[in-house]
Short mmCIF file of C-alpha atoms and ligand atoms in Angstrom, two decimals:
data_model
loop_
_atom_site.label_atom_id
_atom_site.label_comp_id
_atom_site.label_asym_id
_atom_site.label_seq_id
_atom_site.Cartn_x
_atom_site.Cartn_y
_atom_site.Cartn_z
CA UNK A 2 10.27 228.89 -24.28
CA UNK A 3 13.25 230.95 -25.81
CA UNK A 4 11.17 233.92 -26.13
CA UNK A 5 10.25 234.04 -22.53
CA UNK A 6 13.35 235.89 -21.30
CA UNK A 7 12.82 238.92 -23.80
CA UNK A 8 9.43 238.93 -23.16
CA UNK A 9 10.21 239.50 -19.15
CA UNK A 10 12.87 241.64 -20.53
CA UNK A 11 10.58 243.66 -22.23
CA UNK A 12 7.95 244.17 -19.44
CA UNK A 13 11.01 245.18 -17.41
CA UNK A 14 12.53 248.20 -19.83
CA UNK A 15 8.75 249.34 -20.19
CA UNK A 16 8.30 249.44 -16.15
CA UNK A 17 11.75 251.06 -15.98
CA UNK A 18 10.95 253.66 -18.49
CA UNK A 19 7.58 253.97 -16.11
CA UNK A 20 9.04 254.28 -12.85
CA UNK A 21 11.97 256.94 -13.97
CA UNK A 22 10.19 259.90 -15.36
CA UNK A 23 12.99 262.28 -16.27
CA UNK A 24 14.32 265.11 -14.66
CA UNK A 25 15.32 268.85 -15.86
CA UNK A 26 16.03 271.76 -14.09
CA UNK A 27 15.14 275.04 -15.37
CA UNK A 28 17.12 277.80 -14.43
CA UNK A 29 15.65 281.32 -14.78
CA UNK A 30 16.74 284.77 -14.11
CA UNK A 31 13.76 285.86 -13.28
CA UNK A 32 10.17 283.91 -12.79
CA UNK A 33 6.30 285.43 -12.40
CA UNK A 34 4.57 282.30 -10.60
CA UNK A 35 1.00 283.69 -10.91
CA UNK A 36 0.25 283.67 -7.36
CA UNK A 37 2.22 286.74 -6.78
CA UNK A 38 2.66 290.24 -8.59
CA UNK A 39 6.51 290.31 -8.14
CA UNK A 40 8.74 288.69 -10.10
CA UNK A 41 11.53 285.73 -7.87
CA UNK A 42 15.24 287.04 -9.00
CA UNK A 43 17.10 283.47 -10.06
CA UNK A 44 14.63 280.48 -9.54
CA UNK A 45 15.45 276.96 -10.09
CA UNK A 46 12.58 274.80 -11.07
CA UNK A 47 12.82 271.13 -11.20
CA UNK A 48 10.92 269.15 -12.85
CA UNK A 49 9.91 265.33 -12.89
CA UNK A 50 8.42 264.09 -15.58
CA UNK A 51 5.39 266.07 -17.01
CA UNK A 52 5.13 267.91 -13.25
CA UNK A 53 6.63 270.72 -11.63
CA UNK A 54 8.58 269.21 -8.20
CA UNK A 55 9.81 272.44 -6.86
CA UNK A 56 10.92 276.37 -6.59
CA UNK A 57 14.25 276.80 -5.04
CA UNK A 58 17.02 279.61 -5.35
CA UNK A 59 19.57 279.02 -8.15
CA UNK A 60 21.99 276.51 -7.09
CA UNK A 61 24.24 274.35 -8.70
CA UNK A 62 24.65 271.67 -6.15
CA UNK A 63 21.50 270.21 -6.60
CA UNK A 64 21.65 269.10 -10.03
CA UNK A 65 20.89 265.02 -10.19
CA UNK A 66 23.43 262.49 -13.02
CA UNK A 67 21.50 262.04 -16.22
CA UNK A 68 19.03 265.36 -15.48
CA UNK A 69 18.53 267.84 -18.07
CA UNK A 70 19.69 271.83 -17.60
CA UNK A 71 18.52 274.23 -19.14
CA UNK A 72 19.73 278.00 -18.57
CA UNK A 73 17.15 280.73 -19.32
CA UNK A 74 19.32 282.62 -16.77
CA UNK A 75 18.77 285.78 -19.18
CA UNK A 76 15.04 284.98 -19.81
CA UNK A 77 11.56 286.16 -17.34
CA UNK A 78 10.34 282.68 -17.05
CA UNK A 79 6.31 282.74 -16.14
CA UNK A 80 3.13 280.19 -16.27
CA UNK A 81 1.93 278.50 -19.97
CA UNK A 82 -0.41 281.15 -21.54
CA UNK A 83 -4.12 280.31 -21.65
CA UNK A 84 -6.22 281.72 -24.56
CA UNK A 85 -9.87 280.93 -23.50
CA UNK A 86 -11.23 281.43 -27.15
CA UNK A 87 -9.88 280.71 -30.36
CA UNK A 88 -10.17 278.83 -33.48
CA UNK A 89 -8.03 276.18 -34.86
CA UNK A 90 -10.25 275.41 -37.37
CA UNK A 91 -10.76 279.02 -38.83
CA UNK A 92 -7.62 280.65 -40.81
CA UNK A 93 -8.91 284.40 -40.62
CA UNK A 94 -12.56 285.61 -41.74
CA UNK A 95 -12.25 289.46 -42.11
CA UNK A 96 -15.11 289.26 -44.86
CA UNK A 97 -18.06 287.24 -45.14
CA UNK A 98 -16.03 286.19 -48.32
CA UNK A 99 -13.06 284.91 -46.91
CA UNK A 100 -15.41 283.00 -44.32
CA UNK A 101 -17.70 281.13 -47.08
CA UNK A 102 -14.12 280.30 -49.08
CA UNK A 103 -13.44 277.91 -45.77
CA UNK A 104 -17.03 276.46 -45.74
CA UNK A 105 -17.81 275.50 -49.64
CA UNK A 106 -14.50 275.27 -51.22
CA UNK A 107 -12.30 273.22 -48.61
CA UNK A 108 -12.99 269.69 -47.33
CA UNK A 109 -13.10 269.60 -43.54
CA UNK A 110 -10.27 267.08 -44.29
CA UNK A 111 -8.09 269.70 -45.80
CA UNK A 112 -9.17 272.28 -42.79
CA UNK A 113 -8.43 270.17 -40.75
CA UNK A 114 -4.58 269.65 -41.63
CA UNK A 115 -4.43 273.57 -41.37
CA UNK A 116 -6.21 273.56 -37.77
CA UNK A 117 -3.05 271.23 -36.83
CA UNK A 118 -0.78 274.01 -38.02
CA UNK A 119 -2.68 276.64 -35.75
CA UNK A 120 -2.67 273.92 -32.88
CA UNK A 121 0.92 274.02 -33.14
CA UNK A 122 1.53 277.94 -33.71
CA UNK A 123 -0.72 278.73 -30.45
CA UNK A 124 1.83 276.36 -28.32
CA UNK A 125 5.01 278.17 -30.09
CA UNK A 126 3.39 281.16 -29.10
CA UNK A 127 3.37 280.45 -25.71
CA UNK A 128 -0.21 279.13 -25.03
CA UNK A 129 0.43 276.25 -23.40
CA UNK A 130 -3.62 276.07 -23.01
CA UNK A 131 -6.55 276.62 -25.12
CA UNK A 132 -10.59 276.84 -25.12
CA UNK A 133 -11.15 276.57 -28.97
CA UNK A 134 -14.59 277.55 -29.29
CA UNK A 135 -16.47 275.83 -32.13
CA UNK A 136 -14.94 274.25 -35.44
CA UNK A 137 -16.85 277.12 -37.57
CA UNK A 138 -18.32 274.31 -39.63
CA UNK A 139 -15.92 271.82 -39.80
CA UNK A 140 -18.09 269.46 -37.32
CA UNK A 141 -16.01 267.57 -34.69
CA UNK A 142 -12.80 268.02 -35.81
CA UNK A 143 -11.50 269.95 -33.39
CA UNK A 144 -12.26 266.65 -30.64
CA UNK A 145 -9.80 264.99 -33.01
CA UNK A 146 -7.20 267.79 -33.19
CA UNK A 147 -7.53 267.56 -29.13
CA UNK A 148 -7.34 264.01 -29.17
CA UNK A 149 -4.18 263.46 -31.83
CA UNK A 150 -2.49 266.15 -29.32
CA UNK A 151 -3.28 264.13 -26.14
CA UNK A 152 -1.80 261.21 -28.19
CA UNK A 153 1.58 262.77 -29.00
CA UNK A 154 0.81 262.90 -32.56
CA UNK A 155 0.83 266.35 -33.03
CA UNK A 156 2.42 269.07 -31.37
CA UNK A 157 -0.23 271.27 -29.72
CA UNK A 158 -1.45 273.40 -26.63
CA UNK A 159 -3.62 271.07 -23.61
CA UNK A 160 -7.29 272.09 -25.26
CA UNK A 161 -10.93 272.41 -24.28
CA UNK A 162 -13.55 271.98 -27.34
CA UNK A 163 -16.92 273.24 -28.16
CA UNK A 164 -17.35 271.16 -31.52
CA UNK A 165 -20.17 272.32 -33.69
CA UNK A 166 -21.93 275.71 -31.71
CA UNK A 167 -25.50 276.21 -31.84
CA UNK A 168 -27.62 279.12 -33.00
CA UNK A 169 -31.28 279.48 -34.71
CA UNK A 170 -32.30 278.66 -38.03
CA UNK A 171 -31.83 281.25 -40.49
CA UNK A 172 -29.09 283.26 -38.15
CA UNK A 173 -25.68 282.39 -39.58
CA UNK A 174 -23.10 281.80 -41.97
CA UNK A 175 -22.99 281.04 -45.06
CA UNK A 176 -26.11 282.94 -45.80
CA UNK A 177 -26.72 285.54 -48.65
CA UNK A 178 -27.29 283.32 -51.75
CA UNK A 179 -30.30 281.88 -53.64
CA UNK A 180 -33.00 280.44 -51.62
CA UNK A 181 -32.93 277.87 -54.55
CA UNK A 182 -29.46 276.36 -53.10
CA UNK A 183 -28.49 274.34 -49.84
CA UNK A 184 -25.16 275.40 -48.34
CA UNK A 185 -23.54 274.32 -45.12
CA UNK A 186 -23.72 276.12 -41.61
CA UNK A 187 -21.15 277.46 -39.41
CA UNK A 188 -22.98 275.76 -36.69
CA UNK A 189 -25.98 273.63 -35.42
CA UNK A 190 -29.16 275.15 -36.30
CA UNK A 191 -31.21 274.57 -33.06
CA UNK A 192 -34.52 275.61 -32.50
CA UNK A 193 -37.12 275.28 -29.58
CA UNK A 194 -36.26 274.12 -25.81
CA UNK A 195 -36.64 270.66 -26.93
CA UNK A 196 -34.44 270.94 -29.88
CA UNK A 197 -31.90 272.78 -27.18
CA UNK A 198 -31.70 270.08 -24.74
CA UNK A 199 -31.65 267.17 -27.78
CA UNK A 200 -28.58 268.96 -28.79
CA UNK A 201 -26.64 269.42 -26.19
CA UNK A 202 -26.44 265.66 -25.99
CA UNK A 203 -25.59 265.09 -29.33
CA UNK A 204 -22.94 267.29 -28.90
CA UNK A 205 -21.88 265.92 -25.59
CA UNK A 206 -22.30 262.32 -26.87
CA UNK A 207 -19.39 263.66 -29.94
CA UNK A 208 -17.12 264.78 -27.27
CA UNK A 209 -17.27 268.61 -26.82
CA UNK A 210 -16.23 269.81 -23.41
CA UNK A 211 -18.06 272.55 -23.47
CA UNK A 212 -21.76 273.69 -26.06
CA UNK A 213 -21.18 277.30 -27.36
CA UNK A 214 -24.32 279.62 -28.22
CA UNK A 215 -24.75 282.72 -30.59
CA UNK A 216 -27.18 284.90 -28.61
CA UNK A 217 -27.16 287.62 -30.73
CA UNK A 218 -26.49 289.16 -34.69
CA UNK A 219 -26.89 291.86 -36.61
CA UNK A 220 -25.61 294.76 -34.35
CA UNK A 221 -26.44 298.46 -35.07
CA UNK A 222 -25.67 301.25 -32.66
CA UNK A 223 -28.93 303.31 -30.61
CA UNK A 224 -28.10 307.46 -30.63
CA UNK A 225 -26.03 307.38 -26.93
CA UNK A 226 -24.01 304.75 -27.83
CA UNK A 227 -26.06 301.83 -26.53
CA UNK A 228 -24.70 298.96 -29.23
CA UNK A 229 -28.25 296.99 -29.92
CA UNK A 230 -28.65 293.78 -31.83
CA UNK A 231 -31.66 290.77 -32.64
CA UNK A 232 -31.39 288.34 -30.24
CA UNK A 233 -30.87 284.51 -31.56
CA UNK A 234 -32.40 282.35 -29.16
CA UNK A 235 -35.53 282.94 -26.91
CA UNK A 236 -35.01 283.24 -23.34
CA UNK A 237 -36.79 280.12 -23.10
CA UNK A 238 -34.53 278.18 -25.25
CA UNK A 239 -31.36 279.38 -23.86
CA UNK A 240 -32.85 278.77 -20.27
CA UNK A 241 -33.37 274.88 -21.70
CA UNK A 242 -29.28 274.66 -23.26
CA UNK A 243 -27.66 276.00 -19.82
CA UNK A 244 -29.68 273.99 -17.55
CA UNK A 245 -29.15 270.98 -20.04
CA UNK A 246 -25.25 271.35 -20.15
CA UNK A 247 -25.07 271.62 -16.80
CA UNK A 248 -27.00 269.31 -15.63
CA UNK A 249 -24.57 266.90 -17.66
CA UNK A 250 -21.62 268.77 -15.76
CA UNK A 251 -20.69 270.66 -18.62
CA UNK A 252 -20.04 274.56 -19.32
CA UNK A 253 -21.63 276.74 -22.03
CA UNK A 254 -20.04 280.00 -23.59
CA UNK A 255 -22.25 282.27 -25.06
CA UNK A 256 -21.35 284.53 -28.20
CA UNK A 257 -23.11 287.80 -26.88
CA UNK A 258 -21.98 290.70 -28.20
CA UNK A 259 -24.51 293.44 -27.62
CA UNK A 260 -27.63 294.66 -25.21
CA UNK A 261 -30.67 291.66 -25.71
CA UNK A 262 -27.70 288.84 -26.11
CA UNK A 263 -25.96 289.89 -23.58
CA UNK A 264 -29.24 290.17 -21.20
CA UNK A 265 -30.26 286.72 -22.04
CA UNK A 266 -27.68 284.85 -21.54
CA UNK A 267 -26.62 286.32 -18.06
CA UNK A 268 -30.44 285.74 -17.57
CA UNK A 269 -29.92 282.25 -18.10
CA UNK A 270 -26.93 281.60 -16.73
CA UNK A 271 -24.38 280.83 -18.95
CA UNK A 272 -20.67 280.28 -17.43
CA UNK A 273 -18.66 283.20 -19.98
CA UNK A 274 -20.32 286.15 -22.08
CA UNK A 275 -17.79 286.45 -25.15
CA UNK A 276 -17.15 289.29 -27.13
CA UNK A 277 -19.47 291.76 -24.94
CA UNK A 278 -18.62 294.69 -27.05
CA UNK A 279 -22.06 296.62 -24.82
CA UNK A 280 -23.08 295.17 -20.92
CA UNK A 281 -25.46 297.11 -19.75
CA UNK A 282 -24.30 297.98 -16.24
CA UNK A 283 -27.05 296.48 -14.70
CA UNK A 284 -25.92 293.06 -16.54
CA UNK A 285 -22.46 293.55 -15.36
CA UNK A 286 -23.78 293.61 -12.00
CA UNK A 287 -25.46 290.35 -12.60
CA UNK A 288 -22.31 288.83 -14.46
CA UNK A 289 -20.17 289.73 -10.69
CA UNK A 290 -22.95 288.59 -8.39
CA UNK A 291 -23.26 285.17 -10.57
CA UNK A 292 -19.19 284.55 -11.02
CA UNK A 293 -19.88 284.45 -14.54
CA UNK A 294 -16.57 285.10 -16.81
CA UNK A 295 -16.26 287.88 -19.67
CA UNK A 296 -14.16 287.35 -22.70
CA UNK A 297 -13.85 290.28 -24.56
CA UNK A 298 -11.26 289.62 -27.33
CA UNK A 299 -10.56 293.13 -28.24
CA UNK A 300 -7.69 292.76 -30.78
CA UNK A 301 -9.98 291.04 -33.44
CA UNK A 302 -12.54 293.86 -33.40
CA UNK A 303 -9.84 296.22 -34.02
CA UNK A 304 -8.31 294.38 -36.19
CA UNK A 305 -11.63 293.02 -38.94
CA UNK A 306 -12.68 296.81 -38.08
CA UNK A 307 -11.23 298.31 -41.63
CA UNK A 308 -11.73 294.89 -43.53
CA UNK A 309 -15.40 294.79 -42.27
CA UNK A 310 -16.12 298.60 -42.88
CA UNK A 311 -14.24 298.57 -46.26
CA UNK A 312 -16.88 296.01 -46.99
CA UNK A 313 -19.84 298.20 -46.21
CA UNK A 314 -20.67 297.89 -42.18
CA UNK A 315 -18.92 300.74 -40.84
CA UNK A 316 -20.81 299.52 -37.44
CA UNK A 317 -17.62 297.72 -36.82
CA UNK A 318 -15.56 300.70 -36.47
CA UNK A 319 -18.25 301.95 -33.91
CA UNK A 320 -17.74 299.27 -32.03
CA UNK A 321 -14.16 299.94 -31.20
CA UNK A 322 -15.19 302.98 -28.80
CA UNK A 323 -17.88 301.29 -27.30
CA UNK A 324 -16.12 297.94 -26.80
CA UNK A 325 -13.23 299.91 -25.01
CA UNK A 326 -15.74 301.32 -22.41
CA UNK A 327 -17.44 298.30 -22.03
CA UNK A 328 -14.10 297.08 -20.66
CA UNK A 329 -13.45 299.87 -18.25
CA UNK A 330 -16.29 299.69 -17.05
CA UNK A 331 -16.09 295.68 -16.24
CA UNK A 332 -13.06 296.33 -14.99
CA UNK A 333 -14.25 298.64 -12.30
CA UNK A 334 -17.25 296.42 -11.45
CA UNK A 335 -15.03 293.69 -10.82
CA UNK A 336 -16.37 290.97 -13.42
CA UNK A 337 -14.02 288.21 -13.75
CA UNK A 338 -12.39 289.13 -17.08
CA UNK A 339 -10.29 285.68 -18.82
CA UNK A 340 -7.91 286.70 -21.91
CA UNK A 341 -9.25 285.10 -24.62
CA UNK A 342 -8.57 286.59 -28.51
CA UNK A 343 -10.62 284.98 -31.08
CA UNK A 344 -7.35 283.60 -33.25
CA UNK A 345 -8.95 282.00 -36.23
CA UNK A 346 -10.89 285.27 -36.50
CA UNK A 347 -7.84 286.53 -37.89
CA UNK A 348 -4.62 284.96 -39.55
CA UNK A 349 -2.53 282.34 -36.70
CA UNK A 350 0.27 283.78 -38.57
CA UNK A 351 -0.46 287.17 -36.21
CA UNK A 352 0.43 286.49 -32.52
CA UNK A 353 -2.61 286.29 -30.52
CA UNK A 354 -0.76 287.92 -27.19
CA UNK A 355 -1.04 291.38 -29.11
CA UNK A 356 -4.35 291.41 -27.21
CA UNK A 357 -2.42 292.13 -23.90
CA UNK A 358 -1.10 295.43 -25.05
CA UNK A 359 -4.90 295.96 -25.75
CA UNK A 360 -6.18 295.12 -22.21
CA UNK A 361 -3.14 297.06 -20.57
CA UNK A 362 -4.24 300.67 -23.12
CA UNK A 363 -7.62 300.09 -21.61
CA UNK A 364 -6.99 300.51 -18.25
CA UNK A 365 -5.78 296.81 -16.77
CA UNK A 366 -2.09 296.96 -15.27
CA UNK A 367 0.55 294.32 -16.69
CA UNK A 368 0.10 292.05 -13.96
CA UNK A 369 -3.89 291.81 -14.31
CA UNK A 370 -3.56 291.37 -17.90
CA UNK A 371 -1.15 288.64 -17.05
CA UNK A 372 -3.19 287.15 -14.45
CA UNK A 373 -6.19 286.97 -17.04
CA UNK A 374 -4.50 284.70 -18.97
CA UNK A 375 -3.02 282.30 -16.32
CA UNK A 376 -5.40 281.81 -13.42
CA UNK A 377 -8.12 283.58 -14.23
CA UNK A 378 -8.40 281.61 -17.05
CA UNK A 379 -7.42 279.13 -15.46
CA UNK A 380 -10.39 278.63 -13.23
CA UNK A 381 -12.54 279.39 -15.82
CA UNK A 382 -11.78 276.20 -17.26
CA UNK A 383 -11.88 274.61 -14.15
CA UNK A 384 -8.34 273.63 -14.63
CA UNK A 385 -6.83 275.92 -11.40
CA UNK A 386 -5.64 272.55 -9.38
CA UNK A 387 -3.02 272.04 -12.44
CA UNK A 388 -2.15 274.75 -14.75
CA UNK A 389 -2.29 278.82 -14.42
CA UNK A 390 0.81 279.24 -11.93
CA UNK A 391 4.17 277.59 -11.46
CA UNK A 392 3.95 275.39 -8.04
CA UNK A 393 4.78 271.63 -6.80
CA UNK A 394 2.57 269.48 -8.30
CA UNK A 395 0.80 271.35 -11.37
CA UNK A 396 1.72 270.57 -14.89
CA UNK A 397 5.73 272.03 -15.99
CA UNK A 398 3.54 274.40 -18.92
CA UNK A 399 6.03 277.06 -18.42
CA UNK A 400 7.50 279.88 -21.07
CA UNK A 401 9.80 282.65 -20.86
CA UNK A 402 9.91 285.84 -22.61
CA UNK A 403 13.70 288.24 -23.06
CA UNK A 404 12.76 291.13 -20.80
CA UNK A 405 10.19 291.77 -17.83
CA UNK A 406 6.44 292.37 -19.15
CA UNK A 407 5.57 294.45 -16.17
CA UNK A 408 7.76 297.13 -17.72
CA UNK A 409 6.95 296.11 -21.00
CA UNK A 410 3.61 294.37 -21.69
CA UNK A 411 4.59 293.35 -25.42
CA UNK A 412 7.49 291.16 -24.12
CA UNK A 413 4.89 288.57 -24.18
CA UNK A 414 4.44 288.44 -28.22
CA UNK A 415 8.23 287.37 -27.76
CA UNK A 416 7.84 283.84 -26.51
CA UNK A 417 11.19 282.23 -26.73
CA UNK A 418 10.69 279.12 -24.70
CA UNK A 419 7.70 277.08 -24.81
CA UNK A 420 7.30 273.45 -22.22
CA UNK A 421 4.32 271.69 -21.62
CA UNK A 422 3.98 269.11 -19.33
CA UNK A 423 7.49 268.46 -18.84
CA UNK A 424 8.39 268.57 -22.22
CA UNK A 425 10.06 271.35 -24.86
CA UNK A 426 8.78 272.64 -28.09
CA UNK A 427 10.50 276.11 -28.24
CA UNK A 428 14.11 277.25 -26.77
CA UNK A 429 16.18 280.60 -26.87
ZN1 LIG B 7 -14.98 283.29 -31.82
#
């Protein structure tokens, strides 16, 4: 009977704590909402709880007993940062080398403790969101790094998954060594339509939000420039993956880097061509009459470039050129281009928003680049009702940078204030 009373009392403090969600106000000099290409002089933006309330002109009046203030009065304040490709689970693979080091001498135990690590340096660096595209081996860890994050366990960006990946037998990593010997794969080896569609629910059943392909390997350029590869999957089986994931309201993301990949998978339908270092015009065509999304991650070609043609493939260097007019000519066609960069690819200790200088020397202004990575990307993750711009009612994933990007594009690899949902992870 005597416990009664604390038990009510209990129930009471825990409703409390439920029914007060606490208040901050955010006071910035300056603030980009996404919606519109001009920056708001001296914004207040109050937020309750893990949502953003309002936009109003600076003004002290306002400010509630017990709410939080925070002055980034000398700060550009603008939406969380969405990188729509990485890899948490990948610490840099400039060789084939430093790539078959992660598969055969770490536990996915041990990779995973380091993906937690990148989870966390992607939110310091502003991304407030990420699509983490495949676990390079490491299974379905990357559902748990998600799922820790959603837990408050870790601290870590919102994230989409795509788990395991699929390609065709024979077709990737690790790869190279006696035919006597069994190693692990980078991915799912899937082969057939049947073996497509099976997989896809295994993969769904394990929690991925979205199945990743590899359409296409072992590049080599054509005399004109035209960068030509093997294709992975037939036309046939990729037809069978995109209907299957879709038909289970899911998205696919195909790795499709060059002319037959490329083809196929716009062919079939897939939701975002990533990497696209060569689109044939006529597929870019395709790509804007279908919606469907282009990824390019230029910084990691550039960057694995040297590594890659100090190794032998001097392809990679190629690349560079033809990757760059690729871009301009998306650009120009109109294709929906979403930032994504590939982190994982190379070292999380490098800030992934050096890719926005990138986009910007290839032609895109400031506020498209900035746009690409906020609701652009936003929609392509279907997420546009609550992250990607700062308004009543979507999620308080908001960072500020010291000076204007529009001026000064590399302002955004100096993210000195990082909230998500409400809460902070990184101040001035
Ligand atoms: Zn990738």
């Amino acid at each position: 009977m005597k416990r009664t009373p604390i038990f009510v009392l209990l129930l009471t403090s825990f409703a409390f704590a439920q029914t007060t969600p606490k208040i901050t106000y955010i006071g910035c000099g300056s603030l980009y909402d996404g919606k519109h290409d001009e920056a708001q002089k001296n914004v207040t933006v109050k937020i309750i709880g893990d949502k953003i309330d309002s936009l109003s002109p600076n003004t002290k009046a306002t400010e509630e007993e017990g709410s939080e203030v925070i002055d980034l009065s000398h700060e550009v304040c603008l939406p969380g940062l969405i990188d729509t490709h990485t890899h948490v689970l990948l610490q840099g693979d400039i060789t084939s080398e430093d790539y078959d080091v992660q598969l055969l001498k770490w536990s996915t135990p041990y990779r995973t403790i380091l993906g937690t690590v990148s989870a966390r340096r992607a939110l310091e660096y502003g991304f407030t969101t990420i699509r983490d595209l495949e676990t390079e081996g490491a299974g379905y860890a990357d559902v748990d790094i998600k799922k820790a994050i959603n837990n408050g366990v870790i601290p870590g960006p919102r994230m989409q998954v795509a788990g395991r990946a699929m390609d065709v037998t024979g077709a990737y990593p690790v790869l190279g060594y006696s035919w006597e010997l069994k190693f692990p794969k980078g991915v799912q080896e899937v082969d057939g339509a049947d073996g497509g569609r099976k997989a896809v629910r295994e993969q769904i059943s394990n929690g991925v939000d979205w199945v990743k392909v590899y359409s296409d390997r072992s590049y080599y350029v054509r005399p004109g420039g035209v960068l030509d590869d093997i294709p992975t999957f037939s036309l046939d089986e990729l037809r069978a993956i995109v209907d299957e994931t879709h038909r289970e309201r899911r998205k696919i993301a195909s790795h499709a880097a060059a002319l037959n990949g490329v083809h196929n998978s716009v062919e079939a339908g897939v939701d975002s061509i990533e990497h696209g270092m060569y689109i044939s015009d006529a597929d870019l065509q395709t790509m804007v009459a279908h919606g469907t999304y282009y990824v390019p991650t230029l910084f990691v070609g550039e960057y694995v470039a040297q590594g890659r043609a100090a190794a032998g493939a001097k392809v990679w260097v190629d690349m560079i050129k033809i990757h760059e007019d690729t871009f301009r000519r998306a650009l120009k066609a109109g294709v929906k281009i979403a930032f994504g960069t590939d982190a994982g690819g190379f070292d999380w200790k490098i800030d992934p928003a050096k890719e926005f200088a990138i986009m910007v020397k290839y032609g895109m202004t400031p506020a498209q680049a900035l746009r690409s990575a906020t609701v652009t990307a936003s929609e392509l993750l279907g997420m546009q009702e609550k992250i990607g711009s700062l308004e009543a009612g979507k999620f308080a994933d908001i960072v500020a940078v010291p000076a204007d990007p529009m001026a000064d594009i590399q302002q955004l690899e100096h993210v000195n204030f990082v909230m998500k949902g409400g809460a902070v992870y990184l101040k001035p």
